[in-house]
Amino acid sequence: MKKDCLILNVALGLVILTTVLMSVTCGGGNTSSASPSSDPGGVAGSPPPGPAITGVLMWKADVSGKGLYANEGTLTPALVNVNQFGKLGTFQADGLLIAQPLYAANLTIGGGSHNVVILATEHDSVYAVDADNPAAGTLWERHYLDATAGVAPLPDNFGGRTTLGGEVGITGTPFIDSATGVMYFVTTLTRNGVAEQWLRAVDIHTGNDFGPGSVRIQASVTGDGKGSVGGQIAFDPSVQNQRSGLTKVNNSILVAWGSFSDWGVYHGWLMAFDPATLAMQAVFNPTTQAQLDDDAGGPSDYGGGGAFWQGGASPSVDASGNIYLAAADGSFNAETGGNNYGDTLLKLRLSNGSFQLVDWFTPFNAACVDEADLELGSGGTTLLPTDITGGRSLAAIYNKEGRLFLLDADNLGHFNAAGDTQIPQEFMVGADTCAPGIGTSVAEGTGWNRLYGNPSYWNGFLYAGASNAPLKQYQFQNGLLNPAPVAQSPTAYGLRGGNTVVSATGTQNGIVWAYEKSASGRAVLHAYDATQISHELWNSSMNGGRDQMGTGVGFGTPIVVNGKVIAPFDTAVAIYGLLK
């Protein structure tokens, strides 16, 4: 769905001249507590030299998007059961935890070594907590709000959008650079009632600022699409939701933006920043061209939309540095040579100060899914290993309609109105398909099997958790997926489906971990035998008095590391592992 002075050239049709005005200041309201530093504004500077950081440093752990923790040597299907596995502790934060937790192993803080969980909240706060002793308090914390200076979170009803828990702060999952230990994330706030967004950089050893510490997001691109003034489309921080996880390609930090429930005049935005100086290097917008005829009539149609939100997924990056990012509902005219790419998977490359469009794919029924709000961009891209695809570089992605696509990453296929026959494979995971005139209510109804986030992969299997349906397990055969699932979970999932990851020891001991916001609203963490997910090993409701969580987070994502499974719920995080 959803900083410095530069002039950038962006190669994509009319998106040629990009003017970016960046303001590099502290951003206001930067306060620290429970930190080795006594400076309330944080201390700028380089992190101390040390070994590379290991752990879970981005959304679903790596740039492939496949959600596989393949080196888990502690948790096995034999040990994950209600008698031996359960909740070890919790930590309470100050705001909703939409962003996925991160984890840094054996991190030196204050002279000691800690396994650290890092949390970012919608109250614009960041916490570092000892994963082995979460009740001990924080190792450090940062807070970016300051009521005395008029710095407050952006209300989530600002403009009538749907809830993020009452306020908008840090939504996209941060990224930690393993070489430097610097973490990058975006805060959304208001200063005296005016919306602002800031890219932040902190040293995870201390929580103090790295380099300039902050840069305000201000950008524009050339175009005559929705919101254009004087031939320029400007980034509007009040309507652009920084929902996708951050990542890194080559020597650039990538940040993508979508919309808040498709409210207002929005576009998709992708920006690249220098990790040391936070100077903007490039910017891209997928819908810059005025369009007289469009499939939908919302405030951002006729030359707008194309939000990058992906159900929280980071852009995926292949070994050659190509970036895969899905634009959600919005204007589309690329099939006739235009520059609008709504409901399109884009393959981009960052080179010489611009994002270059390498390839793209748009589903045959893009007009229908756009009108019905069943967009492609509800999930990200899973880049698959070539040993099970007959040597081809395949990418899996699905949409809110409930359709799964297998694409050739070397030839995405563009658009074929007669059907997606130009791509390797596509089939329905859900039960119903889009039909003209069905309206937008199906996107939120309990009778539709929508898909969000990324399919997870392990050992020749793909796992997809549609809403209002069981989790399904598909198997690769002769380089493609058998569209008939080989297994499914014993129970159906709630309105947002199941967000999955897999832990394993190579090709052994596979466990599918699925996070569900149940029909009652409670968060439930499930564990299944990955060879046959009809066998549920454990879930957090089996011993509710010990293991259950509170209210679930939409698109909540668990992580698995060092024998622990860490999952957010409401304003807290639960840490699960083998019981002593």
XYZ file of N, CA, C and O in Angstrom, residues 209-301:
372
model
N 23.955 8.305 18.498
C 23.945 8.627 17.080
C 25.227 8.169 16.402
O 26.320 8.246 16.979
N 25.073 7.729 15.160
C 26.221 7.453 14.298
C 26.284 8.549 13.244
O 25.277 8.869 12.610
N 27.478 9.098 13.024
C 27.634 10.153 12.031
C 26.708 11.312 12.319
O 26.583 11.741 13.468
N 25.984 11.816 11.314
C 25.060 12.928 11.567
C 23.851 12.527 12.401
O 23.140 13.382 12.910
N 23.596 11.228 12.518
C 22.512 10.768 13.384
C 21.147 10.785 12.749
O 20.384 9.832 12.894
N 20.803 11.854 12.051
C 19.459 11.994 11.495
C 19.498 12.825 10.229
O 20.341 13.704 10.071
N 18.558 12.556 9.345
C 18.358 13.393 8.170
C 16.870 13.403 7.846
O 16.201 12.371 7.864
N 16.352 14.589 7.600
C 14.931 14.738 7.313
C 14.641 14.322 5.872
O 15.392 14.664 4.951
N 13.548 13.590 5.688
C 13.181 13.112 4.360
C 12.446 14.219 3.605
O 11.343 14.621 3.987
N 13.089 14.721 2.555
C 12.482 15.701 1.659
C 12.946 15.373 0.250
O 14.144 15.309 -0.009
N 12.004 15.147 -0.665
C 12.383 14.752 -2.016
C 11.290 15.118 -2.994
O 10.129 15.296 -2.619
N 11.650 15.230 -4.270
C 10.673 15.416 -5.324
C 11.196 14.793 -6.602
O 12.401 14.597 -6.766
N 10.278 14.433 -7.501
C 10.635 13.895 -8.811
C 9.867 14.652 -9.878
O 8.792 15.206 -9.627
N 10.407 14.673 -11.064
C 9.742 15.308 -12.191
C 8.561 14.461 -12.654
O 8.674 13.241 -12.783
N 7.419 15.086 -12.889
C 6.253 14.370 -13.382
C 5.015 15.240 -13.327
O 4.974 16.246 -12.612
N 3.985 14.833 -14.085
C 2.721 15.561 -14.080
C 1.593 14.714 -13.499
O 0.419 15.003 -13.701
N 1.955 13.662 -12.733
C 0.963 12.805 -12.105
C 0.278 13.473 -10.933
O 0.462 14.675 -10.675
N -0.514 12.678 -10.196
C -1.293 13.214 -9.080
C -0.389 13.928 -8.082
O 0.671 13.429 -7.700
N -0.840 15.111 -7.643
C -0.091 15.890 -6.674
C 1.001 16.733 -7.275
O 1.729 17.420 -6.541
N 1.146 16.728 -8.599
C 2.208 17.492 -9.244
C 1.940 18.989 -9.131
O 0.814 19.451 -9.337
N 2.996 19.726 -8.813
C 2.939 21.194 -8.768
C 4.140 21.716 -9.540
O 5.287 21.438 -9.182
N 3.871 22.452 -10.610
C 4.965 22.998 -11.399
C 5.851 21.936 -12.016
O 7.061 22.150 -12.183
N 5.265 20.792 -12.350
C 6.031 19.720 -12.970
C 6.838 18.875 -12.011
O 7.658 18.064 -12.452
N 6.608 19.046 -10.712
C 7.312 18.272 -9.694
C 6.308 17.599 -8.757
O 5.294 18.198 -8.377
N 6.592 16.352 -8.402
C 5.804 15.623 -7.408
C 6.646 15.526 -6.146
O 7.745 14.956 -6.157
N 6.156 16.102 -5.060
C 6.927 16.172 -3.817
C 6.509 15.069 -2.853
O 5.336 14.688 -2.786
N 7.461 14.564 -2.100
C 7.204 13.609 -1.019
C 6.413 14.309 0.082
O 6.797 15.372 0.560
N 5.303 13.699 0.487
C 4.443 14.259 1.528
C 4.515 13.355 2.762
O 3.940 12.266 2.761
N 5.184 13.773 3.826
C 5.363 12.897 4.987
C 4.084 12.587 5.734
O 4.046 11.641 6.519
N 3.016 13.341 5.482
C 1.767 13.095 6.214
C 0.944 11.969 5.611
O 0.036 11.450 6.264
N 1.227 11.550 4.366
C 0.439 10.495 3.731
C 1.277 9.298 3.311
O 0.735 8.296 2.857
N 2.603 9.378 3.458
C 3.482 8.287 3.028
C 3.901 7.441 4.228
O 4.499 7.952 5.181
N 3.550 6.156 4.172
C 3.798 5.233 5.271
C 5.079 4.441 5.013
O 5.166 3.699 4.038
N 6.062 4.587 5.893
C 7.312 3.841 5.752
C 7.096 2.467 6.368
O 7.473 2.191 7.501
N 6.492 1.574 5.553
C 6.055 0.270 6.045
C 7.037 -0.851 5.734
O 7.224 -1.765 6.532
N 7.672 -0.834 4.567
C 8.598 -1.903 4.181
C 9.842 -1.878 5.056
O 10.298 -0.811 5.490
N 10.412 -3.057 5.279
C 11.671 -3.123 5.994
C 12.790 -2.469 5.212
O 12.771 -2.420 3.979
N 13.775 -1.949 5.923
C 14.940 -1.359 5.288
C 15.940 -2.452 4.920
O 15.938 -3.539 5.510
N 16.790 -2.173 3.945
C 17.838 -3.115 3.574
C 19.017 -2.342 3.001
O 19.011 -1.111 2.968
N 20.030 -3.085 2.524
C 21.224 -2.464 1.965
C 21.571 -3.141 0.658
O 21.475 -4.361 0.535
N 21.959 -2.368 -0.339
C 22.461 -2.905 -1.592
C 23.749 -2.155 -1.936
O 23.791 -0.923 -1.885
N 24.770 -2.923 -2.265
C 26.088 -2.335 -2.498
C 26.445 -1.457 -1.304
O 26.522 -1.931 -0.191
N 26.606 -0.165 -1.498
C 26.935 0.704 -0.362
C 25.845 1.741 -0.154
O 26.116 2.926 0.059
N 24.600 1.288 -0.176
C 23.468 2.194 -0.012
C 22.408 1.577 0.879
O 22.113 0.378 0.767
N 21.827 2.385 1.736
C 20.682 1.980 2.540
C 19.423 2.283 1.734
O 19.221 3.405 1.255
N 18.551 1.260 1.564
C 17.324 1.422 0.808
C 16.139 1.587 1.747
O 15.989 0.829 2.712
N 15.295 2.577 1.449
C 14.098 2.846 2.232
C 12.936 3.027 1.266
O 13.042 3.795 0.294
N 11.819 2.326 1.512
C 10.641 2.407 0.642
C 9.432 2.862 1.435
O 9.302 2.567 2.625
N 8.524 3.563 0.732
C 7.312 4.085 1.357
C 6.083 3.671 0.573
O 6.119 3.561 -0.654
N 4.984 3.478 1.311
C 3.682 3.236 0.701
C 2.684 4.268 1.188
O 3.010 5.435 1.374
N 1.458 3.815 1.438
C 0.392 4.723 1.853
C -0.175 4.277 3.192
O 0.123 3.189 3.685
N -0.997 5.124 3.780
C -1.779 4.764 4.954
C -3.185 4.402 4.485
O -4.003 5.283 4.211
N -3.453 3.103 4.342
C -4.773 2.625 3.930
C -5.264 3.321 2.669
O -6.458 3.621 2.539
N -4.355 3.578 1.736
C -4.676 4.196 0.445
C -5.348 5.558 0.616
O -6.150 5.984 -0.230
N -5.013 6.244 1.700
C -5.637 7.539 1.960
C -4.778 8.663 1.373
O -3.549 8.653 1.444
N -5.444 9.692 0.811
C -4.755 10.886 0.343
C -4.090 10.690 -1.010
O -4.193 9.648 -1.651
N -3.392 11.730 -1.442
C -2.663 11.694 -2.708
C -1.258 11.181 -2.421
O -0.379 11.914 -1.981
N -1.064 9.887 -2.671
C 0.200 9.243 -2.339
C 0.803 8.595 -3.585
O 0.148 8.419 -4.615
N 2.058 8.220 -3.466
C 2.778 7.450 -4.477
C 3.642 6.431 -3.746
O 3.807 6.501 -2.518
N 4.214 5.495 -4.483
C 5.310 4.711 -3.935
C 6.599 5.513 -4.055
O 6.798 6.253 -5.031
N 7.451 5.392 -3.058
C 8.756 6.060 -3.091
C 9.830 5.073 -2.665
O 9.652 4.332 -1.694
N 10.941 5.065 -3.389
C 12.127 4.305 -3.014
C 13.303 5.264 -3.022
O 13.514 5.981 -4.010
N 14.060 5.289 -1.924
C 15.210 6.185 -1.819
C 16.436 5.416 -1.359
O 16.328 4.419 -0.639
N 17.590 5.887 -1.781
C 18.870 5.309 -1.384
C 19.684 6.378 -0.667
O 19.712 7.540 -1.094
N 20.351 5.960 0.416
C 21.119 6.893 1.245
C 22.524 6.357 1.485
O 22.722 5.141 1.621
N 23.471 7.275 1.577
C 24.831 6.909 1.938
C 24.843 6.490 3.405
O 24.389 7.247 4.274
N 25.346 5.300 3.732
C 25.281 4.831 5.119
C 26.153 5.620 6.082
O 25.909 5.594 7.288
N 27.171 6.311 5.585
C 28.064 7.067 6.466
C 27.577 8.496 6.686
O 27.582 9.003 7.806
N 27.136 9.157 5.610
C 26.759 10.565 5.710
C 25.259 10.787 5.736
O 24.804 11.885 6.041
N 24.478 9.773 5.388
C 23.023 9.839 5.232
C 22.596 10.743 4.088
O 21.408 11.078 3.961
N 23.520 11.133 3.223
C 23.157 11.910 2.038
C 22.342 11.046 1.086
O 22.650 9.877 0.878
N 21.305 11.643 0.511
C 20.508 10.895 -0.448
C 21.298 10.678 -1.725
O 21.957 11.584 -2.234
N 21.210 9.450 -2.254
C 21.927 9.094 -3.472
C 21.012 8.957 -4.682
O 21.438 9.195 -5.807
N 19.763 8.549 -4.466
C 18.829 8.348 -5.582
C 17.417 8.260 -5.047
O 17.200 7.955 -3.866
N 16.449 8.513 -5.927
C 15.042 8.416 -5.554
C 14.251 7.928 -6.772
O 14.595 8.240 -7.914
N 13.197 7.153 -6.499
C 12.380 6.569 -7.574
C 10.921 6.615 -7.165
O 10.571 6.373 -6.006
N 10.062 6.917 -8.125
C 8.616 6.966 -7.935
C 7.987 6.201 -9.106
O 8.281 6.503 -10.264
N 7.118 5.193 -8.863
C 6.621 4.349 -9.951
C 5.398 4.880 -10.691
O 4.946 4.250 -11.649
N 4.838 6.017 -10.266
C 3.614 6.539 -10.888
C 3.726 8.047 -11.019
O 3.193 8.787 -10.190
N 4.386 8.521 -12.068
C 4.670 9.948 -12.209
C 3.905 10.618 -13.331
O 4.026 11.826 -13.522
N 3.110 9.871 -14.093
C 2.528 10.386 -15.328
C 1.022 10.546 -15.202
O 0.320 9.616 -14.793
N 0.502 11.715 -15.550
C -0.950 11.910 -15.575
C -1.583 10.896 -16.516
O -1.052 10.611 -17.593
N -2.735 10.333 -16.092
C -3.370 9.258 -16.849
C -4.868 9.547 -16.924
O -5.560 9.551 -15.900
N -5.371 9.783 -18.117
C -6.761 10.181 -18.279
C -7.728 9.066 -17.960
O -8.808 9.293 -17.410
N -7.371 7.846 -18.338
C -8.230 6.686 -18.082
C -7.569 5.802 -17.043
O -6.385 5.468 -17.158
N -8.334 5.407 -16.017
C -7.787 4.558 -14.966
C -8.847 3.554 -14.540
O -10.043 3.753 -14.791
N -8.399 2.508 -13.884
C -9.302 1.421 -13.517
C -10.055 1.690 -12.221
O -11.071 1.063 -11.950
N -9.539 2.575 -11.387
C -10.180 2.934 -10.127
C -10.264 4.452 -10.038
O -9.608 5.166 -10.803
N -11.028 4.935 -9.090
C -11.259 6.377 -9.007
C -10.941 6.973 -7.665
O -11.600 7.922 -7.236
N -9.941 6.432 -6.988
C -9.555 6.957 -5.685
C -8.770 8.244 -5.785
O -8.459 8.720 -6.891
N -8.414 8.842 -4.645
C -7.719 10.136 -4.654
C -6.337 10.090 -5.297
O -5.828 11.128 -5.713
N -5.748 8.901 -5.403
C -4.420 8.804 -6.008
C -4.435 8.134 -7.376
O -3.371 7.804 -7.899
N -5.596 7.926 -7.952
C -5.646 7.354 -9.293
C -5.509 8.458 -10.344
O -5.370 9.630 -10.014
